[in-house]
Coordinates of C-alpha atoms and ligand atoms in Angstrom, one line a residue:
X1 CA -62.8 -108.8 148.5
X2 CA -61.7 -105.6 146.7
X3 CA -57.5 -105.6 147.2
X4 CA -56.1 -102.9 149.5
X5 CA -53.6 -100.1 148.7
X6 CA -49.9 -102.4 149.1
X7 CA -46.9 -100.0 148.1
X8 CA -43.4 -101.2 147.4
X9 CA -40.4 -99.3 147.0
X10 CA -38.5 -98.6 143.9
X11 CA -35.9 -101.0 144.2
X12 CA -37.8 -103.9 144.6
X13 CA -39.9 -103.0 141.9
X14 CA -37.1 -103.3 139.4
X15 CA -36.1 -106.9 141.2
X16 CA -39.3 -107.9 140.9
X17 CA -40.0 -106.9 136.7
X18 CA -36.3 -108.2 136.3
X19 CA -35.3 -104.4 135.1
X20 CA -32.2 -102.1 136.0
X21 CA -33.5 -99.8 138.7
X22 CA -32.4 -96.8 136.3
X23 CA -35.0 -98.3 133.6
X24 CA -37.5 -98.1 136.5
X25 CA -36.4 -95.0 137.4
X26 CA -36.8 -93.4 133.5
X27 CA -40.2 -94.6 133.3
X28 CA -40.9 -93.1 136.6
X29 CA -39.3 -89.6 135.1
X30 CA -41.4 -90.2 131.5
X31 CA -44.5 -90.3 133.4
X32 CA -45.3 -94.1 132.1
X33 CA -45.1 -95.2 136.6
X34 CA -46.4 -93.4 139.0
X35 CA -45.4 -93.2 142.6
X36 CA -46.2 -92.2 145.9
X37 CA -43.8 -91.1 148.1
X38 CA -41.1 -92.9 146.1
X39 CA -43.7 -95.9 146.4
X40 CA -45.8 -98.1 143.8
X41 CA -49.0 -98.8 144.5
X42 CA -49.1 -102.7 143.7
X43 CA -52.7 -102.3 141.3
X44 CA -50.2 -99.3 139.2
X45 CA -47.5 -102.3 138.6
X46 CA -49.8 -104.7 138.0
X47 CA -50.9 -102.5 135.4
X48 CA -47.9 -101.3 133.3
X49 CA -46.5 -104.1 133.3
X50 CA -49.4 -106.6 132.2
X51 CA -47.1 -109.2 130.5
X52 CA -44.7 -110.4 133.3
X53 CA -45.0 -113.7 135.5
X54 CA -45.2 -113.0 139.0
X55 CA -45.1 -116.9 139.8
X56 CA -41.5 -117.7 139.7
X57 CA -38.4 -115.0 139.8
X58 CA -37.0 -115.9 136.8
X59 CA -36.6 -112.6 134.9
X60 CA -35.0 -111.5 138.3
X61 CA -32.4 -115.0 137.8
X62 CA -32.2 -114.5 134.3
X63 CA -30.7 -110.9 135.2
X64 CA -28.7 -111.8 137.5
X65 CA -27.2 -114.6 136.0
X66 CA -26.5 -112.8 133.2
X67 CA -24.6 -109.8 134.8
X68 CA -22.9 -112.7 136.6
X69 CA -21.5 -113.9 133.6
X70 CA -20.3 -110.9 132.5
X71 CA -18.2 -109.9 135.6
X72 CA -16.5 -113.2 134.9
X73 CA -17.8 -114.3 138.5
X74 CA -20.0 -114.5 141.5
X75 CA -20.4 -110.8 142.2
X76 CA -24.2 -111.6 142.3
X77 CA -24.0 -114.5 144.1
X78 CA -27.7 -115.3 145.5
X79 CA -27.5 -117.3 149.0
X80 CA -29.8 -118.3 151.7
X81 CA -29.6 -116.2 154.7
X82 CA -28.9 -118.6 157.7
X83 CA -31.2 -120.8 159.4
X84 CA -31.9 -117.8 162.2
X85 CA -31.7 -114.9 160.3
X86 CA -34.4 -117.1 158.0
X87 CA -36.4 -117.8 161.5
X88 CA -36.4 -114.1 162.4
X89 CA -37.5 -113.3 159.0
X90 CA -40.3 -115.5 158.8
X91 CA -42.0 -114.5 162.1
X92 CA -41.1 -110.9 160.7
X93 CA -43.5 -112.0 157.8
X94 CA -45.6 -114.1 159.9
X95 CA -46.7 -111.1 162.5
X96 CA -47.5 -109.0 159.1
X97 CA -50.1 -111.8 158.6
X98 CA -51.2 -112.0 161.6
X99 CA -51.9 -108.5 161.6
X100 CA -53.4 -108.7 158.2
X101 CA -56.2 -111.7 159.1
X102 CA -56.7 -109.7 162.3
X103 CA -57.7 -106.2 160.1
X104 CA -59.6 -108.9 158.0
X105 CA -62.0 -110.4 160.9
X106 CA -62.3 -107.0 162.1
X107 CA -63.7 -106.3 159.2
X108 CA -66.2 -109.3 158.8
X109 CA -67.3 -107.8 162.3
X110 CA -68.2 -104.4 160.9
X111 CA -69.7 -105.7 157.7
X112 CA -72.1 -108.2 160.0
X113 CA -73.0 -105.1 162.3
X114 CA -73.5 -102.8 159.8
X115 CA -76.1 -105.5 158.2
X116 CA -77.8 -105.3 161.2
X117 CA -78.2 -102.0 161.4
X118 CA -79.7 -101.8 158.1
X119 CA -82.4 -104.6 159.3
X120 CA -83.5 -102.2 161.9
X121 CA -83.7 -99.0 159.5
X122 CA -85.4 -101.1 157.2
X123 CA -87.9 -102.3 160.2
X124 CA -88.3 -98.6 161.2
X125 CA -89.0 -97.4 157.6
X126 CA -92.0 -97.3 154.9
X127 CA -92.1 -100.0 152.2
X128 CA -89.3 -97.6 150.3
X129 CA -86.8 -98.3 152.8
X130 CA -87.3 -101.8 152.9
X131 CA -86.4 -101.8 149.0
X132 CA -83.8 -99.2 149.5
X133 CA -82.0 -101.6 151.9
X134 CA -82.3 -105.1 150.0
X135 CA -81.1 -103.3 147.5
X136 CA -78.0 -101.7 149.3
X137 CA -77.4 -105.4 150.7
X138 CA -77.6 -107.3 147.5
X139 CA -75.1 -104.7 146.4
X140 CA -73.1 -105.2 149.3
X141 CA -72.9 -108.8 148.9
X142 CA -72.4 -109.1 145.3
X143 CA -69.2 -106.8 145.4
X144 CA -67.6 -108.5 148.8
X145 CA -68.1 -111.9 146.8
X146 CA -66.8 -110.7 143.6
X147 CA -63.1 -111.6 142.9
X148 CA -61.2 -108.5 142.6
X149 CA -60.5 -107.8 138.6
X150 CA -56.8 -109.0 138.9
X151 CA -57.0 -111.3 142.1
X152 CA -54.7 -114.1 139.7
X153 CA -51.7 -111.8 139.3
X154 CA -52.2 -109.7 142.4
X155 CA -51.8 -113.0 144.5
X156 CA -48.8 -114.0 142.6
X157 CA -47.3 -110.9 143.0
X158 CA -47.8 -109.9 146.6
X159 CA -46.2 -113.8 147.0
X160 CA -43.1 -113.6 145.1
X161 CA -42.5 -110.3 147.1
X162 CA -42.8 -111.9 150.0
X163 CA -40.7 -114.9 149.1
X164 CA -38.0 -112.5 148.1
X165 CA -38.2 -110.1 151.5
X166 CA -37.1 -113.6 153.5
X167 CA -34.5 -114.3 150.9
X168 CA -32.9 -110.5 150.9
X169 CA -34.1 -107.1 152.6
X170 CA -33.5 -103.9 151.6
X171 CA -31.5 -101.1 153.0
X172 CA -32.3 -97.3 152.6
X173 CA -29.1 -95.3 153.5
X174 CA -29.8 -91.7 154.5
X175 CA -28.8 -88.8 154.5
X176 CA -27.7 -90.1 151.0
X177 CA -30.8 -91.8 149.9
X178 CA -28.5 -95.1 148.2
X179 CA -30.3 -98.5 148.2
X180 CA -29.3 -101.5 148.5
X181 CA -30.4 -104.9 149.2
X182 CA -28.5 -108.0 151.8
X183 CA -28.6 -111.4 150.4
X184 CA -27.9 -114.0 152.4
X185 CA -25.4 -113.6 155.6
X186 CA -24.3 -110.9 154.2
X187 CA -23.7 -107.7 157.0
X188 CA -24.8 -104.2 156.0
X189 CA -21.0 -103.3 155.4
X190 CA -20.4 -106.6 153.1
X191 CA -23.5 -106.1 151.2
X192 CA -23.2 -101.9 150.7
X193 CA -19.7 -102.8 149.4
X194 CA -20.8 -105.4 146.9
X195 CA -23.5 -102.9 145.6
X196 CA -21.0 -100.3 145.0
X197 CA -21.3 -97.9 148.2
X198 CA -18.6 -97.2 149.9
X199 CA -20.1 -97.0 153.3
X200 CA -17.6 -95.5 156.3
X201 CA -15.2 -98.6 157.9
X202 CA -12.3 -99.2 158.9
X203 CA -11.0 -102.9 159.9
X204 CA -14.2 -104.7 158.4
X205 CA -14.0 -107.1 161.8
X206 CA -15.6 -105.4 164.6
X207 CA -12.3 -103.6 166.5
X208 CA -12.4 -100.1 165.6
X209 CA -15.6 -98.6 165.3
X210 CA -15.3 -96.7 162.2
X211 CA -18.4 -98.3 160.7
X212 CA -20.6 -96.9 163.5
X213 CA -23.7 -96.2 162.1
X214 CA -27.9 -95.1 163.2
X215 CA -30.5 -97.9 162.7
X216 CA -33.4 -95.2 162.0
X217 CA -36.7 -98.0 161.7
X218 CA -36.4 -102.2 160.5
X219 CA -34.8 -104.5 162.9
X220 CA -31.1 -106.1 162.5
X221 CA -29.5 -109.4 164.1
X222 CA -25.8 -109.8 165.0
X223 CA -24.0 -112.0 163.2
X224 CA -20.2 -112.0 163.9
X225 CA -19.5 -110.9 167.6
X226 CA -17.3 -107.5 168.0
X227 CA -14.5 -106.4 170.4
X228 CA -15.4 -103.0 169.6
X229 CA -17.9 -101.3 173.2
X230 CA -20.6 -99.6 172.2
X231 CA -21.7 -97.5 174.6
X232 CA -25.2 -97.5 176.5
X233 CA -25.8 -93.9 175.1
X234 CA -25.0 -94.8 171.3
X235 CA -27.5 -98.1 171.7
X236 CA -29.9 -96.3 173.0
X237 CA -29.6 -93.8 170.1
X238 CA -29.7 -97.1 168.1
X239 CA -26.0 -97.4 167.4
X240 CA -25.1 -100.4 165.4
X241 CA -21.4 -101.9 163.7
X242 CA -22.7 -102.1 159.8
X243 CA -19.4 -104.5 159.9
X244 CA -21.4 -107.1 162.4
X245 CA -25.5 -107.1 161.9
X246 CA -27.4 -108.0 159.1
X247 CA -31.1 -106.6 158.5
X248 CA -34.1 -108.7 159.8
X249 CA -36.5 -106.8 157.9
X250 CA -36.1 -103.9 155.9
X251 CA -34.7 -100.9 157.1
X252 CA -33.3 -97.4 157.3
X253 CA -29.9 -96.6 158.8
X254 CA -28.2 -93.2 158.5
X255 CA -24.6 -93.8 157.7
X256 CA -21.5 -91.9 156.3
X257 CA -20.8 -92.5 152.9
X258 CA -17.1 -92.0 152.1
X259 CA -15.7 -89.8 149.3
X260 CA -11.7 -90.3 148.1
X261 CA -11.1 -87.4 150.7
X262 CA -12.4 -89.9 153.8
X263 CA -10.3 -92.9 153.0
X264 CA -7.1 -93.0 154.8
X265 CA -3.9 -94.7 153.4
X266 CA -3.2 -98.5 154.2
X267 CA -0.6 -101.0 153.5
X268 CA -1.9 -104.4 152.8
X269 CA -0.2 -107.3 152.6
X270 CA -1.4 -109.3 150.1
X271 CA -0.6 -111.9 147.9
X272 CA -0.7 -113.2 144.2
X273 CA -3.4 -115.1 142.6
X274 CA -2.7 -115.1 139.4
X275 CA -0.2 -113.2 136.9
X276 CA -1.9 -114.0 133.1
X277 CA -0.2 -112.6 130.4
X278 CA -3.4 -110.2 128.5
X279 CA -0.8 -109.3 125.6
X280 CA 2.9 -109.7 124.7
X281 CA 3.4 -106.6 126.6
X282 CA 0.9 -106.2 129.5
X283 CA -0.1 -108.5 132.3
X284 CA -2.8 -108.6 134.7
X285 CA -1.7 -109.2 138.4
X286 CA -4.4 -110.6 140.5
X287 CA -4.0 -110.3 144.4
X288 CA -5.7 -111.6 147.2
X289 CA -5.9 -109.4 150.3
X290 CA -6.2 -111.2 153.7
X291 CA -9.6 -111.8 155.4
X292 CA -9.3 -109.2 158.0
X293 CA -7.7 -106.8 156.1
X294 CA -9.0 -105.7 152.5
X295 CA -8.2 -102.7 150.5
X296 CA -10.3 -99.5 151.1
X297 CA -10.3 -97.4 148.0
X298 CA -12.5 -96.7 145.3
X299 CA -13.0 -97.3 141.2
X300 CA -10.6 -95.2 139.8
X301 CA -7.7 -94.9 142.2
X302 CA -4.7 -96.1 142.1
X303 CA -1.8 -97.9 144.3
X304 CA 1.9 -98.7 145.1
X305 CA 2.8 -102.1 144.3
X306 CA 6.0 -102.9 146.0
X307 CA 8.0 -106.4 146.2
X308 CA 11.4 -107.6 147.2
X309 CA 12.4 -103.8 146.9
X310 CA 10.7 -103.4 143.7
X311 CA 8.2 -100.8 143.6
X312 CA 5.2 -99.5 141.0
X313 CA 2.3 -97.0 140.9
X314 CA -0.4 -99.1 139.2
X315 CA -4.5 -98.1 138.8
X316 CA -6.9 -100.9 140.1
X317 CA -8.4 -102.6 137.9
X318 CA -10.9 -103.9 139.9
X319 CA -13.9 -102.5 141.6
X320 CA -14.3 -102.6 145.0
X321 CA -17.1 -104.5 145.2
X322 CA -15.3 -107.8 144.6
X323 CA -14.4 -108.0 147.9
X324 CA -10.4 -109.1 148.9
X325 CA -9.8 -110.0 144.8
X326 CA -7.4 -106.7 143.8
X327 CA -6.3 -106.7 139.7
X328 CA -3.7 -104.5 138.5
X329 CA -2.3 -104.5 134.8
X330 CA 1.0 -103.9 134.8
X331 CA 3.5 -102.9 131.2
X332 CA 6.4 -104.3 130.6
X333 CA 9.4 -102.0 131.1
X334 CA 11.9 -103.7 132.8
X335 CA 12.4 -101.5 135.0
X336 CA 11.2 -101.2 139.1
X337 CA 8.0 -103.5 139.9
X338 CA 7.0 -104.6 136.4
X339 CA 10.8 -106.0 136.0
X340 CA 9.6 -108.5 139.2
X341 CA 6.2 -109.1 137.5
X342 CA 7.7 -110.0 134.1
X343 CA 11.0 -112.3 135.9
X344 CA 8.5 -114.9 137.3
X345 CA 6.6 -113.5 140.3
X346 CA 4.3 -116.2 140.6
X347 CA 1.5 -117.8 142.8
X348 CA 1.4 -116.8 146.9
X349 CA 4.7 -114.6 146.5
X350 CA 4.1 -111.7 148.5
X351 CA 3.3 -107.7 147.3
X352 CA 2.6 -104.9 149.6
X353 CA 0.1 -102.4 148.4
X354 CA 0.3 -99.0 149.5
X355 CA -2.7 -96.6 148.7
X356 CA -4.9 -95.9 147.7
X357 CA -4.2 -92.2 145.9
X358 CA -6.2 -90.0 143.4
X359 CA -9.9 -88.2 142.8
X360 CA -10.7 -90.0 139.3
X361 CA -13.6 -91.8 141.0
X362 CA -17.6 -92.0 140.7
X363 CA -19.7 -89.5 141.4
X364 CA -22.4 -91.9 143.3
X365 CA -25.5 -89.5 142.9
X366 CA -25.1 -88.8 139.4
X367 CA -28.5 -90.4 137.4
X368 CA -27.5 -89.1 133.9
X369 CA -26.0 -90.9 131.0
X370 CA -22.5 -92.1 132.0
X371 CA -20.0 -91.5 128.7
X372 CA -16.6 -94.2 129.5
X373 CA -13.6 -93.1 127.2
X374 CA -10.3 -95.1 127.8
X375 CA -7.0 -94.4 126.1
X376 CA -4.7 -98.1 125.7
X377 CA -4.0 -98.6 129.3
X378 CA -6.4 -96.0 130.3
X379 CA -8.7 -99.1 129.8
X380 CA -7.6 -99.8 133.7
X381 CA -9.3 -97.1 135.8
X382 CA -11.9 -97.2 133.3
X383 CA -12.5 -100.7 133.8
X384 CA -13.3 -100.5 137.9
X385 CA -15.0 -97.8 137.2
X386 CA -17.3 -99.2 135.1
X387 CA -17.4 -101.8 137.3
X388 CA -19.0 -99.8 140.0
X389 CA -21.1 -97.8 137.8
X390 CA -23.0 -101.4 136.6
X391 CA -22.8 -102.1 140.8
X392 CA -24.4 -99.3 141.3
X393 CA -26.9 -99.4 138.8
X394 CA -28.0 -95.6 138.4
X395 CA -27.1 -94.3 135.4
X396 CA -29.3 -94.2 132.7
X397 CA -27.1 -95.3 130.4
X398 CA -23.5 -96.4 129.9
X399 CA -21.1 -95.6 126.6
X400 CA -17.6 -97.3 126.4
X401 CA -15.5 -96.0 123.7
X402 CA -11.8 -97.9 124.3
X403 CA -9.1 -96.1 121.8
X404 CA -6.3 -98.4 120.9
X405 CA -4.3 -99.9 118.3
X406 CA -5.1 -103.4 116.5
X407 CA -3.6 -105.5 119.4
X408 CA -4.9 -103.2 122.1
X409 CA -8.1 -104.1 122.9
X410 CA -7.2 -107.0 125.6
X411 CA -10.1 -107.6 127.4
X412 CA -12.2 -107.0 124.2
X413 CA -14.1 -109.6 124.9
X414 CA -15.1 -108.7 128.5
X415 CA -16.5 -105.6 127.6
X416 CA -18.4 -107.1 124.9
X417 CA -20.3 -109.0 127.7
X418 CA -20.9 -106.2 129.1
X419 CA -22.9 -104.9 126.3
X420 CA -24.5 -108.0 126.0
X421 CA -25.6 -108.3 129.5
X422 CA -26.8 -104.7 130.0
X423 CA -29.6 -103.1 127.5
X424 CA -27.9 -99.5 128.3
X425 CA -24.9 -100.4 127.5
X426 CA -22.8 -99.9 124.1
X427 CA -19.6 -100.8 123.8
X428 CA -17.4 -99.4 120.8
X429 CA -13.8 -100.0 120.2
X430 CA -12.1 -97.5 118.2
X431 CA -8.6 -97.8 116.3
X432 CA -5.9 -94.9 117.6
X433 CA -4.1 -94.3 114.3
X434 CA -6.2 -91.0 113.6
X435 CA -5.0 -89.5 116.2
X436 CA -6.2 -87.8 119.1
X437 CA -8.3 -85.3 118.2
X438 CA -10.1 -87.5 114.9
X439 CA -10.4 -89.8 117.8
X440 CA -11.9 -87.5 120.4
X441 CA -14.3 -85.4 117.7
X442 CA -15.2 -89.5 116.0
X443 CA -16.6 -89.8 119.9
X444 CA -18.0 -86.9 120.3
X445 CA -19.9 -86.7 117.0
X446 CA -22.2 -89.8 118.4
X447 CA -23.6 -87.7 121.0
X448 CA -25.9 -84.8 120.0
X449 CA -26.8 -83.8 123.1
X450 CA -24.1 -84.2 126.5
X451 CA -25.7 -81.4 128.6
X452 CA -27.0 -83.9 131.0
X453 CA -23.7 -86.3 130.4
X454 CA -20.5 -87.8 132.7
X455 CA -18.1 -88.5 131.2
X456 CA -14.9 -90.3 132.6
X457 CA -11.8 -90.3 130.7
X458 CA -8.2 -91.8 130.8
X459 CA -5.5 -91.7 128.1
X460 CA -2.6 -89.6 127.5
X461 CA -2.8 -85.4 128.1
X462 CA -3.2 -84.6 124.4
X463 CA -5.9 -86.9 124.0
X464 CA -7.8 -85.5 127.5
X465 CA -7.3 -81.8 126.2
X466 CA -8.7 -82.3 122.6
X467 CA -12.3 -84.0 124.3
X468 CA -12.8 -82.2 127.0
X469 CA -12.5 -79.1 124.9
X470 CA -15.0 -80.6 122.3
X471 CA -17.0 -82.0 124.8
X472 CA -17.7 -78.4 126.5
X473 CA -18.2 -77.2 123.0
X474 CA -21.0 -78.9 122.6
X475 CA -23.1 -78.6 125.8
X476 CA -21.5 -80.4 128.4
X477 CA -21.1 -79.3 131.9
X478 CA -17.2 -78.6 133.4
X479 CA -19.0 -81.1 136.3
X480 CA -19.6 -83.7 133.7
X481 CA -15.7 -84.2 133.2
X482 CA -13.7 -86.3 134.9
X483 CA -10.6 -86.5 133.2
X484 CA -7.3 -88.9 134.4
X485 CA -4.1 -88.5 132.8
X486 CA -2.4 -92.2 132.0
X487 CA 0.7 -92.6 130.1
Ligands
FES1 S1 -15.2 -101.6 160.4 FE1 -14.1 -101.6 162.3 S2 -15.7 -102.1 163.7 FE2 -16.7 -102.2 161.8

């Protein structure tokens, strides 16, 4: 039986080859994939990509594992959805089946007619007929018995994509267009989060509302009860609280996705996890918001950290996607907050945070090269950011430049993960004593062409002035900068 026409979407392509979805993307782009609707035909993936093993998901694993590693912990984490989401899932997959044997007896009932239909033109006809329609039959037979030329890996295939659709289904967000994909128990909020998309909400447990959203086509299941009514007229317009279902099958919602403009200003109580010393100098404060209360904000912004009277304005250092984990790196000064950091804050004290404030955040759509640049402690925003950008996973390639002097580069080794885990990634640090503009024209000078760049930046104002001005020199647009001035 010839194979018929199976389409799969984009994302799960790049799951299933064990790429970035950006390297799918670029091959789409270059011409090398071709699509259909935003589709791929399965016979088109089986044939660009002849070498890969359908049979077990370990390229996927490997990925995964290995961006694990690098974020230094279980971002990625890869669960079992629970034993009735799993149910639901597998009659989901089950009535697909179903439907397919169904189309497939059908069939068997057409071919056998239209054999005997052929038996009675032949009867009707002169001896040509009769060799006209053994011969159509013979043909007939030979090609339904043949196995199709790639039955192996197309079976493989179409059954690791099914084995992954029960163990996580994708979400299509529109107006936006994002992607993402719920493992596990995950809800749609917790998952969107994780994956870097900073989907409407406001308590994260079901009271307010805020994370109201449109289930457009797929099914979703309840799994944490909500206070919050929803009223007849928003179910029937398919209403659903991202913060309390999680998707059955795949599906569509249509759903706000914030900018820094939406997110309102909160106080969390929170309290501390960690304080490790990353120099002499600088230490990283690691909080822990509570359950039912985490921080809204995105990559880039930054907070008030205030304690026992004791108050600081701090960037995050941490992306959002981690959930209630909150790192902050803090100088010491001796002086307001950092005086109370440095004089033995210590494990479960409490620290308010108060934010989240500024516009030096991601621009989500953004598919071009993404250029980092920090500046010493400018390595803070940069570091959420580039957090969410590997979170995201659109850009089609990342650059970290980190500008410092010999004792500078604290988390050196993190970012050299990074460029070990990721094959669009290059990570270069870069010694300050030339100054600010050898530094900024050094950077520049690597990239020939930055009309299709981003580039985020955070150092000190000198610094910021002399490459943005040599960035628009050479080609790059005054949207591609994103500069954010740290001292
Ligand atoms: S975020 Fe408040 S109800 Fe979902």
């Amino acid at each position: 039986m010839q194979s018929m026409a199976h389409y799969l979407p984009v994302s799960r392509v790049a799951r299933l080859v064990g790429q970035p979805r950006s390297a799918i993307q670029r091959m789409i782009h270059d011409g090398e994939l071709s699509t259909f609707d935003g589709m791929v035909d399965m016979n088109e993936l089986l044939r660009v990509f002849p070498d890969v093993q359908w049979e077990d998901d370990g390229e996927f694993k490997r990925v995964e594992e290995i961006k694990a590693k690098a974020f230094g912990k279980r971002v990625y984490e890869r669960a079992l959805p629970d034993k009735e989401v799993l149910a639901e899932r597998l009659y989901e997959l089950g009535k697909e089946f179903a439907a397919a044997k169904s189309l497939l007896l059908h069939y068997d009932e057409v071919f056998r007619f239209l054999g005997d239909k052929l038996d009675d033109v032949a009867e009707s006809g002169g001896a040509a007929s009769v060799d006209a329609v053994a011969g159509l039959k013979q043909w007939l037979k030979r090609e339904l018995e043949a196995a199709p030329g790639e039955a192996e890996r197309a079976e493989a295939l179409l059954a690791q994509e099914s084995v992954m659709r029960i163990m996580s289904v994708q979400v299509t967000v529109q107006p936006s267009g994002h992607e993402f994909f719920v493992e596990g128990n995950d809800t749609l909020l917790e998952a969107a989060l994780r994956a870097g998309i900073p989907l409407n909400y406001g308590c994260s447990n079901g009271n307010c509302g805020d994370c109201k959203a449109r289930l457009v086509s797929g099914q979703v299941k309840k799994v944490h009860p909500h206070d919050y009514v929803l009223k007849e007229q928003d179910k029937a317009n398919g209403a659903i609280l991202l913060c309390s279902y999680t998707p059955i099958t795949d599906v569509v919602v249509e759903a706000n996705v914030s900018g820094a403009e939406d997110i309102p200003e909160q106080e969390i109580p929170t309290r501390v996890k960690a304080v490790e010393m990353l120099n002499e100098h600088l230490a990283a404060l690691h909080l822990t918001a509570p359950r039912s209360q985490r921080l809204r904000f995105l990559a880039g912004q930054r907070v008030t950290l205030s304690a026992d009277g004791a108050e600081g304005e701090y960037f995050v250092a941490s992306c959002p996607c981690e959930d209630r984990h909150i790192e902050l790196h803090v100088r010491r000064d001796n002086r307001g907050f950092s005086r109370k950091v440095f004089d033995g804050l210590g494990k479960d004290d409490g620290v308010l945070i108060t934010g989240p404030r500024g516009r030096f955040v991601m621009k989500l759509d953004s598919r071009r090269p993404v250029i980092f640049v920090a500046w010493e402690e400018g390595f803070a925003p940069i570091k959420s950011l580039v957090q969410h950008a590997m979170s995201l996973e659109t850009a089609e390639s990342m650059h970290l430049y980190w500008v410092a002097d010999k004792d500078g580069h604290y988390q050196d080794n993190l970012c050299r993960a990074w460029a070990d885990a990721l094959d669009d990634f290059v990570y270069q640090p870069l010694d300050r004593a030339p100054g600010a503009a050898a530094v900024a024209e050094a950077i520049l000078a690597r990239h020939a062409d930055l009309a299709r760049a981003d580039i985020y930046a955070a150092g000190p104002d000198a610094f910021l002035k002399a490459l943005e001005a040599g960035a628009l020199a050479r080609g790059l647009s005054p949207m591609g900068w994103h500069g954010e001035i740290v001292l």
